Each structure stands twice: as structure tokens, then as C-alpha cells.
Amino acid sequence: MTKAAGKPGTQGLFVSFEGIDGSGKSTQARRLHEGLLAEGRQAVLTREPGGSPGAEEIRALVLQGDPDRWSAETELLLFTAARRDHLERLIRPALAEGKMVICDRFADSSRMYQGLSRGDLRDKVDALHQLMIGTEPDLTFLIDMDPAAGLARAKARATEEERFEDFGVALQERMRAGYLALAEEFPARFIVIDGNRPQDEVAAEIRARLEERCPA
Ligand code: ADP
Ligand code: TYD
């Protein structure tokens, strides 16, 4: 990590957003990106699965269609393949140009979804990550929120990509607890944000916490 992220000639800062479905990750990642650009800082907004042309193709494979289309293991390989392409083609080059990279989900989503909810594959997730990815974000904003409210928000937003979206509140509860445990596992990079508040308040806190860690 470098305090000079966003300035040419230095390595940029890699920031990810994580949380249960509907917690407001995409909204907050976009708002942070817009805010930074308005201040003249160099920042790239991206997402997983996806973020590069090849990874977006894998995204369509993995998020659309029958929920039983892939086993949890195959899914993990697909997410990892997408992540590798994204890292090679977009994330590493942008960081090398000194840009801040703001990523809506990254490897922690595999730790949670493939590692905890879709299969009990955490050891395999970690082994593959070490072998094929290696990189972790410098900072991860975990948007923590009430699982029932998150589910209601996610359901109100209908999309074609619904393979993962309808797992019920019990699973959302488990995922929330899993994410909070992950934040304790990686305390140096996780910042937990209370997402049960109006968007403006959440955005202001994220901006302030980023500034503490990475002054302009
Ligand atoms: P995620 O990317 O975590 O699934 P989104 O950012 O797509 O979540 O938000 C899910 C839905 O909830 C969207 O319709 C969005 O407009 C809405 N939303 C996001 N943040 C808030 C908030 N703080 N309060 C109320 N609604 C919100
Ligand atoms: P997305 O449209 O990004 O959902 P959301 O708006 O809720 O973030 O869909 C991504 C889905 O893919 C989401 O349900 C989580 C899942 N996912 C995994 O299972 N493993 C992963 O490694 C990633 C990046 C996402």
C-alpha cells in the first residue's frame, strides 16, 4: 500500500467491497469512484466476477442458467479463472499506472460463497488463491447489514443473473456471520461499515475511512 496512490509513478491502491447480496456494495463502489474522479484522482471501477472481457464471458457462464448447472468445485475454478484474467488484464496494469482500483467483490467472495455457502471448500479456495492469484486488496470495505433487509433490497432489483440470488434469510444470516469472521481473520485490511443507514451516510463514512488510510 502507498499513501501516494492515484499519482503517476507509484503503485496504486487496491480497494475491494464485500458483503451479502443487497448490502449496497455496487452502490457504494460507484459512489466512491465518482467522488474520487470529481477530486481529480485516478481511479478505476471494476467488479467480480468480470472486469475484463474474458472474465465477463465467464461471468455469464457462472451467473446465468440452472442453479445446478455447475458443482461448487467447478464454480470455484470458473471464478478463479475469471479472477486471474481480471488481475492480469485490468487490476495489475491499473495499479502499476498508479491508479486506485475499486473492485466490487474479490477473492473474499470466493472464500464466502464457494468456501462457506455453496460448498465447504475453504481449504481449496485458499490453496487455489495462493497458487493462481496471490494478490489481496490493500483495503476491504465490508458493508455489514441486517440480512432480511439486504435480501429485500436484492429481490427488489430483478436481473437475469439470478443463480445465486434466492437463498433465503437463513443463508444470508450465515453469510453475514461468515463475513464478520473473515474481517477478524484479516484485521489489517478489513474495515466494517454499518450499511443499515441512508446511502449518503454510508458513502461519507467510507470516504472518511479511506482518507484516514490513504490521504490524497
Ligand atoms: P449489492 O451490490 O451489495 O448487491 P446494491 O448496491 O446493488 O447492493 O444495492 C441493492 C439495492 O438496494 C439497490 O436497489 C440500491 O439502490 C439499494 N440500496 C443501496 N444502498 C442502500 C441504502 N443505504 N439504503 C437503501 N437502499 C439502498
Ligand atoms: P453480483 O451481480 O455481483 O451480485 P451482488 O450485486 O449481490 O454483488 O453477482 C455476483 C454473485 O456471484 C453473488 O451472488 C456472489 C457470487 N460470487 C461467488 O459466488 N464467488 C465469487 O468469487 C464471486 C466474485 C461472486
PDB file of C-alpha atoms and ligand atoms in Angstrom:
ATOM      1  CA  MET A   1       0.000   0.000   0.000  1.00  0.00           C
ATOM      2  CA  THR A   2       1.194   3.531  -0.636  1.00  0.00           C
ATOM      3  CA  LYS A   3      -0.161   6.853   0.537  1.00  0.00           C
ATOM      4  CA  ALA A   4       0.573   8.270  -2.892  1.00  0.00           C
ATOM      5  CA  ALA A   5      -1.930   6.005  -4.664  1.00  0.00           C
ATOM      6  CA  GLY A   6      -3.580   7.740  -7.591  1.00  0.00           C
ATOM      7  CA  LYS A   7      -0.429   9.634  -8.523  1.00  0.00           C
ATOM      8  CA  PRO A   8       1.585   8.609 -11.585  1.00  0.00           C
ATOM      9  CA  GLY A   9       4.794   6.724 -10.936  1.00  0.00           C
ATOM     10  CA  THR A  10       3.659   4.977  -7.778  1.00  0.00           C
ATOM     11  CA  GLN A  11       1.849   1.715  -7.170  1.00  0.00           C
ATOM     12  CA  GLY A  12      -1.898   2.323  -6.810  1.00  0.00           C
ATOM     13  CA  LEU A  13      -4.182   1.234  -4.012  1.00  0.00           C
ATOM     14  CA  PHE A  14      -6.396  -1.824  -4.376  1.00  0.00           C
ATOM     15  CA  VAL A  15      -9.750  -1.426  -2.608  1.00  0.00           C
ATOM     16  CA  SER A  16     -12.483  -4.071  -2.575  1.00  0.00           C
ATOM     17  CA  PHE A  17     -16.088  -4.045  -1.424  1.00  0.00           C
ATOM     18  CA  GLU A  18     -17.654  -7.106   0.148  1.00  0.00           C
ATOM     19  CA  GLY A  19     -20.911  -8.024   1.843  1.00  0.00           C
ATOM     20  CA  ILE A  20     -24.058 -10.053   1.480  1.00  0.00           C
ATOM     21  CA  ASP A  21     -26.286  -9.622  -1.581  1.00  0.00           C
ATOM     22  CA  GLY A  22     -28.159  -6.324  -1.438  1.00  0.00           C
ATOM     23  CA  SER A  23     -25.878  -4.731   1.165  1.00  0.00           C
ATOM     24  CA  GLY A  24     -25.094  -1.806  -1.111  1.00  0.00           C
ATOM     25  CA  LYS A  25     -21.618  -2.757  -2.406  1.00  0.00           C
ATOM     26  CA  SER A  26     -22.237  -1.762  -6.017  1.00  0.00           C
ATOM     27  CA  THR A  27     -23.878   1.499  -4.990  1.00  0.00           C
ATOM     28  CA  GLN A  28     -21.036   2.428  -2.658  1.00  0.00           C
ATOM     29  CA  ALA A  29     -18.246   1.329  -5.001  1.00  0.00           C
ATOM     30  CA  ARG A  30     -19.765   3.529  -7.720  1.00  0.00           C
ATOM     31  CA  ARG A  31     -20.187   6.487  -5.386  1.00  0.00           C
ATOM     32  CA  LEU A  32     -16.621   6.229  -4.125  1.00  0.00           C
ATOM     33  CA  HIS A  33     -15.356   6.081  -7.703  1.00  0.00           C
ATOM     34  CA  GLU A  34     -17.414   9.113  -8.755  1.00  0.00           C
ATOM     35  CA  GLY A  35     -16.228  11.065  -5.703  1.00  0.00           C
ATOM     36  CA  LEU A  36     -12.571  10.314  -6.382  1.00  0.00           C
ATOM     37  CA  LEU A  37     -12.856  11.246 -10.071  1.00  0.00           C
ATOM     38  CA  ALA A  38     -14.561  14.505  -9.112  1.00  0.00           C
ATOM     39  CA  GLU A  39     -11.500  15.306  -6.978  1.00  0.00           C
ATOM     40  CA  GLY A  40      -9.251  14.608  -9.952  1.00  0.00           C
ATOM     41  CA  ARG A  41      -7.874  11.347  -8.593  1.00  0.00           C
ATOM     42  CA  GLN A  42      -7.130   8.435 -10.890  1.00  0.00           C
ATOM     43  CA  ALA A  43      -9.433   5.551 -10.087  1.00  0.00           C
ATOM     44  CA  VAL A  44     -10.846   2.564 -11.932  1.00  0.00           C
ATOM     45  CA  LEU A  45     -14.165   0.939 -11.013  1.00  0.00           C
ATOM     46  CA  THR A  46     -14.470  -2.762 -11.663  1.00  0.00           C
ATOM     47  CA  ARG A  47     -16.290  -5.852 -10.432  1.00  0.00           C
ATOM     48  CA  GLU A  48     -16.153  -9.605  -9.984  1.00  0.00           C
ATOM     49  CA  PRO A  49     -16.960 -11.931 -11.482  1.00  0.00           C
ATOM     50  CA  GLY A  50     -15.969  -9.913 -14.533  1.00  0.00           C
ATOM     51  CA  GLY A  51     -13.988  -6.743 -15.036  1.00  0.00           C
ATOM     52  CA  SER A  52     -12.147  -7.815 -18.199  1.00  0.00           C
ATOM     53  CA  PRO A  53     -13.686  -9.059 -21.471  1.00  0.00           C
ATOM     54  CA  GLY A  54     -12.751 -12.696 -20.825  1.00  0.00           C
ATOM     55  CA  ALA A  55     -13.876 -12.572 -17.211  1.00  0.00           C
ATOM     56  CA  GLU A  56     -17.202 -11.035 -18.271  1.00  0.00           C
ATOM     57  CA  GLU A  57     -17.735 -14.045 -20.548  1.00  0.00           C
ATOM     58  CA  ILE A  58     -17.077 -16.344 -17.611  1.00  0.00           C
ATOM     59  CA  ARG A  59     -19.479 -14.219 -15.537  1.00  0.00           C
ATOM     60  CA  ALA A  60     -22.310 -15.025 -17.928  1.00  0.00           C
ATOM     61  CA  LEU A  61     -21.480 -18.738 -17.713  1.00  0.00           C
ATOM     62  CA  VAL A  62     -21.426 -18.796 -13.964  1.00  0.00           C
ATOM     63  CA  LEU A  63     -24.301 -16.479 -13.039  1.00  0.00           C
ATOM     64  CA  GLN A  64     -26.927 -17.417 -15.609  1.00  0.00           C
ATOM     65  CA  GLY A  65     -28.939 -20.584 -16.045  1.00  0.00           C
ATOM     66  CA  ASP A  66     -29.918 -23.516 -13.885  1.00  0.00           C
ATOM     67  CA  PRO A  67     -28.736 -23.326 -10.247  1.00  0.00           C
ATOM     68  CA  ASP A  68     -27.400 -26.912 -10.602  1.00  0.00           C
ATOM     69  CA  ARG A  69     -25.504 -26.149 -13.780  1.00  0.00           C
ATOM     70  CA  TRP A  70     -22.099 -26.354 -12.036  1.00  0.00           C
ATOM     71  CA  SER A  71     -20.844 -28.152  -8.960  1.00  0.00           C
ATOM     72  CA  ALA A  72     -19.343 -25.955  -6.240  1.00  0.00           C
ATOM     73  CA  GLU A  73     -15.878 -27.172  -7.281  1.00  0.00           C
ATOM     74  CA  THR A  74     -16.361 -26.282 -10.965  1.00  0.00           C
ATOM     75  CA  GLU A  75     -17.771 -22.950  -9.929  1.00  0.00           C
ATOM     76  CA  LEU A  76     -14.673 -22.255  -7.845  1.00  0.00           C
ATOM     77  CA  LEU A  77     -12.475 -22.985 -10.864  1.00  0.00           C
ATOM     78  CA  LEU A  78     -14.560 -20.668 -13.047  1.00  0.00           C
ATOM     79  CA  PHE A  79     -14.466 -17.817 -10.526  1.00  0.00           C
ATOM     80  CA  THR A  80     -10.711 -18.313 -10.142  1.00  0.00           C
ATOM     81  CA  ALA A  81     -10.173 -18.325 -13.914  1.00  0.00           C
ATOM     82  CA  ALA A  82     -12.178 -15.110 -14.208  1.00  0.00           C
ATOM     83  CA  ARG A  83     -10.181 -13.544 -11.354  1.00  0.00           C
ATOM     84  CA  ARG A  84      -6.860 -14.472 -12.923  1.00  0.00           C
ATOM     85  CA  ASP A  85      -7.825 -12.826 -16.225  1.00  0.00           C
ATOM     86  CA  HIS A  86      -9.157  -9.747 -14.428  1.00  0.00           C
ATOM     87  CA  LEU A  87      -5.943  -9.465 -12.418  1.00  0.00           C
ATOM     88  CA  GLU A  88      -3.678  -9.843 -15.450  1.00  0.00           C
ATOM     89  CA  ARG A  89      -5.589  -7.600 -17.838  1.00  0.00           C
ATOM     90  CA  LEU A  90      -7.023  -4.878 -15.647  1.00  0.00           C
ATOM     91  CA  ILE A  91      -6.076  -4.810 -11.964  1.00  0.00           C
ATOM     92  CA  ARG A  92      -2.285  -5.185 -12.120  1.00  0.00           C
ATOM     93  CA  PRO A  93      -1.821  -2.803 -15.077  1.00  0.00           C
ATOM     94  CA  ALA A  94      -4.001  -0.141 -13.425  1.00  0.00           C
ATOM     95  CA  LEU A  95      -2.137  -0.448 -10.108  1.00  0.00           C
ATOM     96  CA  ALA A  96       1.172  -0.247 -11.973  1.00  0.00           C
ATOM     97  CA  GLU A  97      -0.015   3.045 -13.506  1.00  0.00           C
ATOM     98  CA  GLY A  98      -0.612   4.389 -10.002  1.00  0.00           C
ATOM     99  CA  LYS A  99      -4.403   4.209 -10.218  1.00  0.00           C
ATOM    100  CA  MET A 100      -6.699   3.291  -7.397  1.00  0.00           C
ATOM    101  CA  VAL A 101      -8.640   0.135  -8.253  1.00  0.00           C
ATOM    102  CA  ILE A 102     -12.102  -0.117  -6.698  1.00  0.00           C
ATOM    103  CA  CYS A 103     -13.427  -3.640  -7.058  1.00  0.00           C
ATOM    104  CA  ASP A 104     -16.992  -4.754  -6.300  1.00  0.00           C
ATOM    105  CA  ARG A 105     -16.177  -8.195  -4.761  1.00  0.00           C
ATOM    106  CA  PHE A 106     -12.854 -10.037  -4.994  1.00  0.00           C
ATOM    107  CA  ALA A 107     -11.370 -13.225  -3.523  1.00  0.00           C
ATOM    108  CA  ASP A 108     -13.216 -12.862  -0.201  1.00  0.00           C
ATOM    109  CA  SER A 109     -16.411 -13.609  -2.154  1.00  0.00           C
ATOM    110  CA  SER A 110     -14.940 -16.988  -3.128  1.00  0.00           C
ATOM    111  CA  ARG A 111     -13.945 -17.578   0.499  1.00  0.00           C
ATOM    112  CA  MET A 112     -17.552 -16.900   1.478  1.00  0.00           C
ATOM    113  CA  TYR A 113     -19.648 -18.320  -1.368  1.00  0.00           C
ATOM    114  CA  GLN A 114     -17.591 -21.299  -2.536  1.00  0.00           C
ATOM    115  CA  GLY A 115     -15.786 -21.696   0.790  1.00  0.00           C
ATOM    116  CA  LEU A 116     -18.800 -21.488   3.055  1.00  0.00           C
ATOM    117  CA  SER A 117     -22.205 -21.462   1.427  1.00  0.00           C
ATOM    118  CA  ARG A 118     -22.151 -23.314  -1.905  1.00  0.00           C
ATOM    119  CA  GLY A 119     -19.705 -25.939  -0.652  1.00  0.00           C
ATOM    120  CA  ASP A 120     -17.414 -26.492   2.276  1.00  0.00           C
ATOM    121  CA  LEU A 121     -14.379 -25.682   0.184  1.00  0.00           C
ATOM    122  CA  ARG A 122     -12.439 -23.100   2.152  1.00  0.00           C
ATOM    123  CA  ASP A 123      -9.196 -25.114   2.048  1.00  0.00           C
ATOM    124  CA  LYS A 124      -9.453 -25.469  -1.726  1.00  0.00           C
ATOM    125  CA  VAL A 125     -10.328 -21.792  -2.134  1.00  0.00           C
ATOM    126  CA  ASP A 126      -7.222 -20.820  -0.168  1.00  0.00           C
ATOM    127  CA  ALA A 127      -4.969 -23.284  -1.991  1.00  0.00           C
ATOM    128  CA  LEU A 128      -6.119 -22.107  -5.426  1.00  0.00           C
ATOM    129  CA  HIS A 129      -5.843 -18.491  -4.380  1.00  0.00           C
ATOM    130  CA  GLN A 130      -2.272 -18.991  -3.252  1.00  0.00           C
ATOM    131  CA  LEU A 131      -1.390 -20.858  -6.427  1.00  0.00           C
ATOM    132  CA  MET A 132      -3.110 -18.726  -9.062  1.00  0.00           C
ATOM    133  CA  ILE A 133      -3.956 -15.296  -7.602  1.00  0.00           C
ATOM    134  CA  GLY A 134      -1.748 -14.325  -4.645  1.00  0.00           C
ATOM    135  CA  THR A 135      -2.843 -10.688  -4.594  1.00  0.00           C
ATOM    136  CA  GLU A 136      -5.074  -9.362  -1.791  1.00  0.00           C
ATOM    137  CA  PRO A 137      -6.670  -5.927  -1.679  1.00  0.00           C
ATOM    138  CA  ASP A 138      -4.924  -3.266   0.412  1.00  0.00           C
ATOM    139  CA  LEU A 139      -8.275  -2.335   1.907  1.00  0.00           C
ATOM    140  CA  THR A 140     -11.608  -4.157   2.025  1.00  0.00           C
ATOM    141  CA  PHE A 141     -14.827  -2.394   2.972  1.00  0.00           C
ATOM    142  CA  LEU A 142     -17.261  -4.926   4.405  1.00  0.00           C
ATOM    143  CA  ILE A 143     -20.744  -3.455   4.245  1.00  0.00           C
ATOM    144  CA  ASP A 144     -22.453  -5.186   7.117  1.00  0.00           C
ATOM    145  CA  MET A 145     -26.222  -5.161   7.299  1.00  0.00           C
ATOM    146  CA  ASP A 146     -29.362  -6.842   8.511  1.00  0.00           C
ATOM    147  CA  PRO A 147     -29.770  -9.974   6.355  1.00  0.00           C
ATOM    148  CA  ALA A 148     -33.558  -9.687   5.907  1.00  0.00           C
ATOM    149  CA  ALA A 149     -33.272  -6.071   4.773  1.00  0.00           C
ATOM    150  CA  GLY A 150     -30.419  -6.981   2.419  1.00  0.00           C
ATOM    151  CA  LEU A 151     -32.473  -9.764   0.881  1.00  0.00           C
ATOM    152  CA  ALA A 152     -35.437  -7.436   0.402  1.00  0.00           C
ATOM    153  CA  ARG A 153     -33.207  -4.929  -1.375  1.00  0.00           C
ATOM    154  CA  ALA A 154     -31.661  -7.625  -3.587  1.00  0.00           C
ATOM    155  CA  LYS A 155     -35.094  -9.010  -4.527  1.00  0.00           C
ATOM    156  CA  ALA A 156     -36.385  -5.579  -5.452  1.00  0.00           C
ATOM    157  CA  ARG A 157     -33.608  -5.398  -8.030  1.00  0.00           C
ATOM    158  CA  ALA A 158     -34.525  -8.067 -10.603  1.00  0.00           C
ATOM    159  CA  THR A 159     -31.836  -9.223 -13.052  1.00  0.00           C
ATOM    160  CA  GLU A 160     -31.172 -12.177 -15.332  1.00  0.00           C
ATOM    161  CA  GLU A 161     -28.251 -13.201 -13.136  1.00  0.00           C
ATOM    162  CA  GLU A 162     -30.284 -14.937 -10.510  1.00  0.00           C
ATOM    163  CA  ARG A 163     -28.493 -18.240  -9.952  1.00  0.00           C
ATOM    164  CA  PHE A 164     -27.224 -17.027  -6.579  1.00  0.00           C
ATOM    165  CA  GLU A 165     -29.863 -14.587  -5.534  1.00  0.00           C
ATOM    166  CA  ASP A 166     -32.639 -16.520  -3.828  1.00  0.00           C
ATOM    167  CA  PHE A 167     -31.148 -18.459  -0.958  1.00  0.00           C
ATOM    168  CA  GLY A 168     -33.342 -17.099   1.828  1.00  0.00           C
ATOM    169  CA  VAL A 169     -32.666 -15.284   5.029  1.00  0.00           C
ATOM    170  CA  ALA A 170     -31.061 -18.207   6.905  1.00  0.00           C
ATOM    171  CA  LEU A 171     -28.250 -18.314   4.375  1.00  0.00           C
ATOM    172  CA  GLN A 172     -27.898 -14.535   4.423  1.00  0.00           C
ATOM    173  CA  GLU A 173     -27.519 -14.787   8.241  1.00  0.00           C
ATOM    174  CA  ARG A 174     -24.782 -17.376   7.821  1.00  0.00           C
ATOM    175  CA  MET A 175     -23.034 -15.288   5.200  1.00  0.00           C
ATOM    176  CA  ARG A 176     -23.152 -12.207   7.381  1.00  0.00           C
ATOM    177  CA  ALA A 177     -21.565 -14.105  10.273  1.00  0.00           C
ATOM    178  CA  GLY A 178     -19.007 -15.566   7.874  1.00  0.00           C
ATOM    179  CA  TYR A 179     -18.036 -12.145   6.576  1.00  0.00           C
ATOM    180  CA  LEU A 180     -17.649 -10.755  10.106  1.00  0.00           C
ATOM    181  CA  ALA A 181     -15.404 -13.720  10.952  1.00  0.00           C
ATOM    182  CA  LEU A 182     -13.380 -13.031   7.791  1.00  0.00           C
ATOM    183  CA  ALA A 183     -12.931  -9.407   8.910  1.00  0.00           C
ATOM    184  CA  GLU A 184     -11.438 -10.736  12.152  1.00  0.00           C
ATOM    185  CA  GLU A 185      -9.205 -13.098  10.205  1.00  0.00           C
ATOM    186  CA  PHE A 186      -7.758 -10.212   8.152  1.00  0.00           C
ATOM    187  CA  PRO A 187      -7.953  -7.230  10.527  1.00  0.00           C
ATOM    188  CA  ALA A 188      -5.205  -5.251   8.790  1.00  0.00           C
ATOM    189  CA  ARG A 189      -7.188  -4.745   5.593  1.00  0.00           C
ATOM    190  CA  PHE A 190     -10.875  -5.044   6.592  1.00  0.00           C
ATOM    191  CA  ILE A 191     -12.975  -2.032   7.563  1.00  0.00           C
ATOM    192  CA  VAL A 192     -16.513  -2.917   8.656  1.00  0.00           C
ATOM    193  CA  ILE A 193     -19.141  -0.345   7.720  1.00  0.00           C
ATOM    194  CA  ASP A 194     -22.716  -0.279   9.053  1.00  0.00           C
ATOM    195  CA  GLY A 195     -24.847  -0.498   5.896  1.00  0.00           C
ATOM    196  CA  ASN A 196     -28.229  -0.128   7.655  1.00  0.00           C
ATOM    197  CA  ARG A 197     -28.158   3.612   7.068  1.00  0.00           C
ATOM    198  CA  PRO A 198     -29.047   6.019   4.268  1.00  0.00           C
ATOM    199  CA  GLN A 199     -26.730   5.822   1.270  1.00  0.00           C
ATOM    200  CA  ASP A 200     -25.254   9.297   1.872  1.00  0.00           C
ATOM    201  CA  GLU A 201     -24.215   8.441   5.420  1.00  0.00           C
ATOM    202  CA  VAL A 202     -22.616   5.177   4.350  1.00  0.00           C
ATOM    203  CA  ALA A 203     -20.787   6.910   1.489  1.00  0.00           C
ATOM    204  CA  ALA A 204     -19.481   9.663   3.771  1.00  0.00           C
ATOM    205  CA  GLU A 205     -18.102   7.159   6.261  1.00  0.00           C
ATOM    206  CA  ILE A 206     -16.387   5.137   3.532  1.00  0.00           C
ATOM    207  CA  ARG A 207     -14.790   8.281   2.130  1.00  0.00           C
ATOM    208  CA  ALA A 208     -13.592   9.336   5.597  1.00  0.00           C
ATOM    209  CA  ARG A 209     -12.172   5.903   6.428  1.00  0.00           C
ATOM    210  CA  LEU A 210     -10.367   5.766   3.090  1.00  0.00           C
ATOM    211  CA  GLU A 211      -8.873   9.193   3.722  1.00  0.00           C
ATOM    212  CA  GLU A 212      -7.543   8.044   7.111  1.00  0.00           C
ATOM    213  CA  ARG A 213      -5.750   5.148   5.449  1.00  0.00           C
ATOM    214  CA  CYS A 214      -4.813   6.891   2.216  1.00  0.00           C
ATOM    215  CA  PRO A 215      -4.653  10.686   2.362  1.00  0.00           C
ATOM    216  CA  ALA A 216      -4.804  12.430  -1.013  1.00  0.00           C
TER     217      ALA A 216
HETATM  218  P1  ADP B   1     -25.104  -5.113  -3.698  1.00  0.00           P
HETATM  219  O1  ADP B   1     -24.170  -4.675  -4.784  1.00  0.00           O
HETATM  220  O2  ADP B   1     -24.442  -5.218  -2.366  1.00  0.00           O
HETATM  221  O3  ADP B   1     -25.906  -6.332  -4.006  1.00  0.00           O
HETATM  222  P2  ADP B   1     -26.627  -2.730  -4.457  1.00  0.00           P
HETATM  223  O4  ADP B   1     -25.671  -1.597  -4.324  1.00  0.00           O
HETATM  224  O5  ADP B   1     -26.926  -3.244  -5.821  1.00  0.00           O
HETATM  225  O6  ADP B   1     -26.178  -3.941  -3.496  1.00  0.00           O
HETATM  226  O7  ADP B   1     -27.969  -2.302  -3.730  1.00  0.00           O
HETATM  227  C1  ADP B   1     -29.105  -3.141  -3.722  1.00  0.00           C
HETATM  228  C2  ADP B   1     -30.365  -2.259  -3.796  1.00  0.00           C
HETATM  229  O8  ADP B   1     -30.505  -1.514  -2.589  1.00  0.00           O
HETATM  230  C3  ADP B   1     -30.328  -1.254  -4.933  1.00  0.00           C
HETATM  231  O9  ADP B   1     -31.637  -1.110  -5.456  1.00  0.00           O
HETATM  232  C4  ADP B   1     -29.877   0.036  -4.253  1.00  0.00           C
HETATM  233  O10 ADP B   1     -30.371   1.192  -4.888  1.00  0.00           O
HETATM  234  C5  ADP B   1     -30.466  -0.109  -2.857  1.00  0.00           C
HETATM  235  N1  ADP B   1     -29.609   0.482  -1.805  1.00  0.00           N
HETATM  236  C6  ADP B   1     -28.258   0.518  -1.760  1.00  0.00           C
HETATM  237  N2  ADP B   1     -27.822   1.129  -0.631  1.00  0.00           N
HETATM  238  C7  ADP B   1     -28.937   1.466   0.058  1.00  0.00           C
HETATM  239  C8  ADP B   1     -29.152   2.140   1.332  1.00  0.00           C
HETATM  240  N3  ADP B   1     -28.132   2.545   2.099  1.00  0.00           N
HETATM  241  N4  ADP B   1     -30.417   2.308   1.727  1.00  0.00           N
HETATM  242  C9  ADP B   1     -31.465   1.875   0.971  1.00  0.00           C
HETATM  243  N5  ADP B   1     -31.338   1.261  -0.241  1.00  0.00           N
HETATM  244  C10 ADP B   1     -30.084   1.055  -0.688  1.00  0.00           C
HETATM  245  P1  TYD B   2     -23.493  -9.775  -8.430  1.00  0.00           P
HETATM  246  O1  TYD B   2     -24.382  -9.410  -9.530  1.00  0.00           O
HETATM  247  O2  TYD B   2     -22.182  -9.106  -8.319  1.00  0.00           O
HETATM  248  O3  TYD B   2     -24.256  -9.732  -7.061  1.00  0.00           O
HETATM  249  P2  TYD B   2     -24.309  -8.596  -5.987  1.00  0.00           P
HETATM  250  O4  TYD B   2     -24.886  -7.389  -6.653  1.00  0.00           O
HETATM  251  O5  TYD B   2     -25.179  -9.158  -4.930  1.00  0.00           O
HETATM  252  O6  TYD B   2     -22.904  -8.399  -5.529  1.00  0.00           O
HETATM  253  O7  TYD B   2     -23.349 -11.350  -8.521  1.00  0.00           O
HETATM  254  C1  TYD B   2     -22.287 -11.958  -8.052  1.00  0.00           C
HETATM  255  C2  TYD B   2     -22.731 -13.249  -7.425  1.00  0.00           C
HETATM  256  O8  TYD B   2     -21.654 -14.163  -7.572  1.00  0.00           O
HETATM  257  C3  TYD B   2     -23.012 -13.080  -5.954  1.00  0.00           C
HETATM  258  O9  TYD B   2     -24.166 -13.780  -5.572  1.00  0.00           O
HETATM  259  C4  TYD B   2     -21.812 -13.702  -5.306  1.00  0.00           C
HETATM  260  C5  TYD B   2     -21.290 -14.665  -6.317  1.00  0.00           C
HETATM  261  N1  TYD B   2     -19.822 -14.842  -6.277  1.00  0.00           N
HETATM  262  C6  TYD B   2     -19.303 -16.062  -5.858  1.00  0.00           C
HETATM  263  O10 TYD B   2     -20.049 -16.976  -5.540  1.00  0.00           O
HETATM  264  N2  TYD B   2     -17.952 -16.229  -5.830  1.00  0.00           N
HETATM  265  C7  TYD B   2     -17.077 -15.245  -6.178  1.00  0.00           C
HETATM  266  O11 TYD B   2     -15.849 -15.441  -6.140  1.00  0.00           O
HETATM  267  C8  TYD B   2     -17.632 -14.001  -6.630  1.00  0.00           C
HETATM  268  C9  TYD B   2     -16.708 -12.882  -7.045  1.00  0.00           C
HETATM  269  C10 TYD B   2     -19.011 -13.837  -6.660  1.00  0.00           C
END
